[in-house]
Coordinates of C-alpha atoms in Angstrom, one line a residue:
X11 CA 122.3 -67.3 39.8
X12 CA 121.6 -70.9 39.2
X13 CA 123.3 -72.5 36.2
X14 CA 120.9 -73.6 33.5
X15 CA 121.2 -76.8 31.4
X16 CA 122.1 -76.0 27.8
X17 CA 121.1 -77.9 24.6
X18 CA 124.6 -79.4 24.4
X19 CA 124.0 -81.2 27.7
X20 CA 120.6 -82.7 26.9
X21 CA 121.6 -85.9 25.2
X22 CA 124.4 -86.7 27.7
X23 CA 121.8 -86.4 30.5
X24 CA 119.4 -88.7 28.6
X25 CA 122.1 -91.2 27.9
X26 CA 123.1 -91.3 31.5
X27 CA 119.5 -92.1 32.5
X28 CA 119.0 -94.6 29.6
X29 CA 122.2 -96.6 29.0
X30 CA 120.3 -98.9 26.7
X31 CA 120.1 -96.1 24.1
X32 CA 123.8 -95.3 24.1
X33 CA 125.0 -97.9 21.6
X34 CA 122.4 -96.8 19.0
X35 CA 123.1 -93.1 19.6
X36 CA 126.8 -93.5 19.2
X37 CA 126.4 -95.6 16.1
X38 CA 124.2 -93.0 14.4
X39 CA 126.1 -89.8 15.2
X40 CA 127.0 -87.7 12.3
X41 CA 130.6 -87.2 11.1
X42 CA 131.0 -84.2 13.4
X43 CA 129.8 -86.2 16.4
X44 CA 126.6 -84.1 16.7
X45 CA 123.1 -84.0 15.2
X46 CA 120.3 -81.6 15.6
X47 CA 118.7 -81.8 19.0
X48 CA 115.2 -82.4 17.8
X49 CA 116.3 -85.3 15.6
X50 CA 118.2 -86.8 18.6
X51 CA 115.1 -86.3 20.8
X52 CA 112.8 -88.0 18.2
X53 CA 115.1 -91.0 17.9
X54 CA 115.4 -91.2 21.7
X55 CA 111.6 -91.1 22.0
X56 CA 111.3 -93.9 19.4
X57 CA 113.6 -96.0 21.7
X58 CA 111.6 -95.1 24.8
X59 CA 108.4 -96.2 23.1
X60 CA 110.0 -99.5 22.0
X61 CA 111.2 -100.1 25.6
X62 CA 107.6 -99.6 26.8
X63 CA 106.3 -102.0 24.2
X64 CA 108.8 -104.6 25.4
X65 CA 107.9 -103.9 29.0
X66 CA 111.5 -102.9 29.7
X67 CA 110.7 -99.9 31.9
X68 CA 113.5 -100.2 34.5
X69 CA 115.2 -97.1 33.1
X70 CA 111.9 -95.0 33.1
X71 CA 112.3 -93.5 36.6
X72 CA 115.7 -92.0 35.7
X73 CA 114.6 -91.0 32.2
X74 CA 111.6 -89.1 33.5
X75 CA 113.7 -87.5 36.3
X76 CA 115.9 -86.1 33.5
X77 CA 112.8 -84.9 31.6
X78 CA 111.7 -83.1 34.8
X79 CA 115.2 -81.6 35.3
X80 CA 115.1 -80.3 31.7
X81 CA 111.8 -78.6 32.4
X82 CA 113.0 -77.1 35.8
X83 CA 116.7 -76.3 35.2
X84 CA 117.0 -75.9 31.4
X85 CA 117.6 -72.7 29.6
X86 CA 114.6 -71.5 27.5
X87 CA 115.6 -73.6 24.5
X88 CA 116.0 -76.7 26.6
X89 CA 112.7 -76.2 28.4
X90 CA 110.9 -75.8 25.1
X91 CA 112.7 -78.9 23.7
X92 CA 111.6 -80.9 26.7
X93 CA 108.0 -80.0 25.9
X94 CA 107.8 -79.7 22.2
X95 CA 110.6 -82.3 21.5
X96 CA 110.2 -84.9 24.2
X97 CA 106.7 -84.8 25.5
X98 CA 105.0 -83.9 22.2
X99 CA 107.0 -86.7 20.5
X100 CA 105.9 -89.2 23.1
X101 CA 102.3 -88.2 22.6
X102 CA 102.4 -88.2 18.8
X103 CA 104.7 -91.2 18.2
X104 CA 103.0 -93.6 20.6
X105 CA 99.5 -92.8 19.7
X106 CA 99.0 -95.4 17.0
X107 CA 100.0 -98.4 19.0
X108 CA 100.0 -97.2 22.6
X109 CA 97.7 -94.8 24.4
X110 CA 100.2 -92.0 25.2
X111 CA 98.6 -91.5 28.6
X112 CA 100.4 -94.6 29.9
X113 CA 103.5 -92.4 30.2
X114 CA 101.7 -89.9 32.4
X115 CA 102.3 -92.0 35.6
X116 CA 106.1 -91.5 35.1
X117 CA 105.9 -87.7 34.8
X118 CA 106.9 -85.4 37.6
X119 CA 105.0 -82.2 38.5
X120 CA 106.5 -79.7 36.0
X121 CA 106.6 -82.2 33.1
X122 CA 103.0 -83.2 33.8
X123 CA 102.0 -79.6 33.7
X124 CA 103.5 -79.2 30.2
X125 CA 102.0 -82.6 29.1
X126 CA 98.6 -81.3 30.1
X127 CA 99.3 -78.0 28.4
X128 CA 100.0 -79.9 25.2
X129 CA 96.7 -81.8 25.5
X130 CA 95.0 -78.4 26.0
X131 CA 96.7 -77.1 22.9
X132 CA 95.7 -80.1 20.7
X133 CA 92.1 -79.9 22.1
X134 CA 91.8 -76.2 21.2
X135 CA 91.8 -75.0 24.8
X136 CA 94.9 -72.8 24.4
X137 CA 96.7 -71.2 21.5
X138 CA 100.3 -71.4 22.7
X139 CA 102.7 -74.1 24.1
X140 CA 106.2 -73.3 25.2
X141 CA 108.3 -71.0 27.2
X142 CA 106.8 -67.5 27.3
X143 CA 108.6 -65.1 25.0
X144 CA 110.4 -62.2 26.8

């Protein structure tokens, strides 16, 4: 059986792909050295959007490879976090200043599928987004 990525590995994978975020992340860790994953992801997405606005996209290929890996190799929680946390935050947080679709060109196949599924959800074409419940 293939080992799945757990939620405790997500931020380390993102930090490896995006070293420019590491100083901010370490500076803002809670006293116990950990935050809630969705808060971490939202703050990471804010950094990602800021990088795009400054045309500092050299880390994007690795970042979006990790996002794909989270979708393909994550446990159910991680897969859902990759969609509902990362992709949905990119769509919602970039929308005022940047057309979120500028990020689509960086998405790999599985991530793009979930990006499009989010679009379908917000456009009323589907009623559910996320890992199917067992």
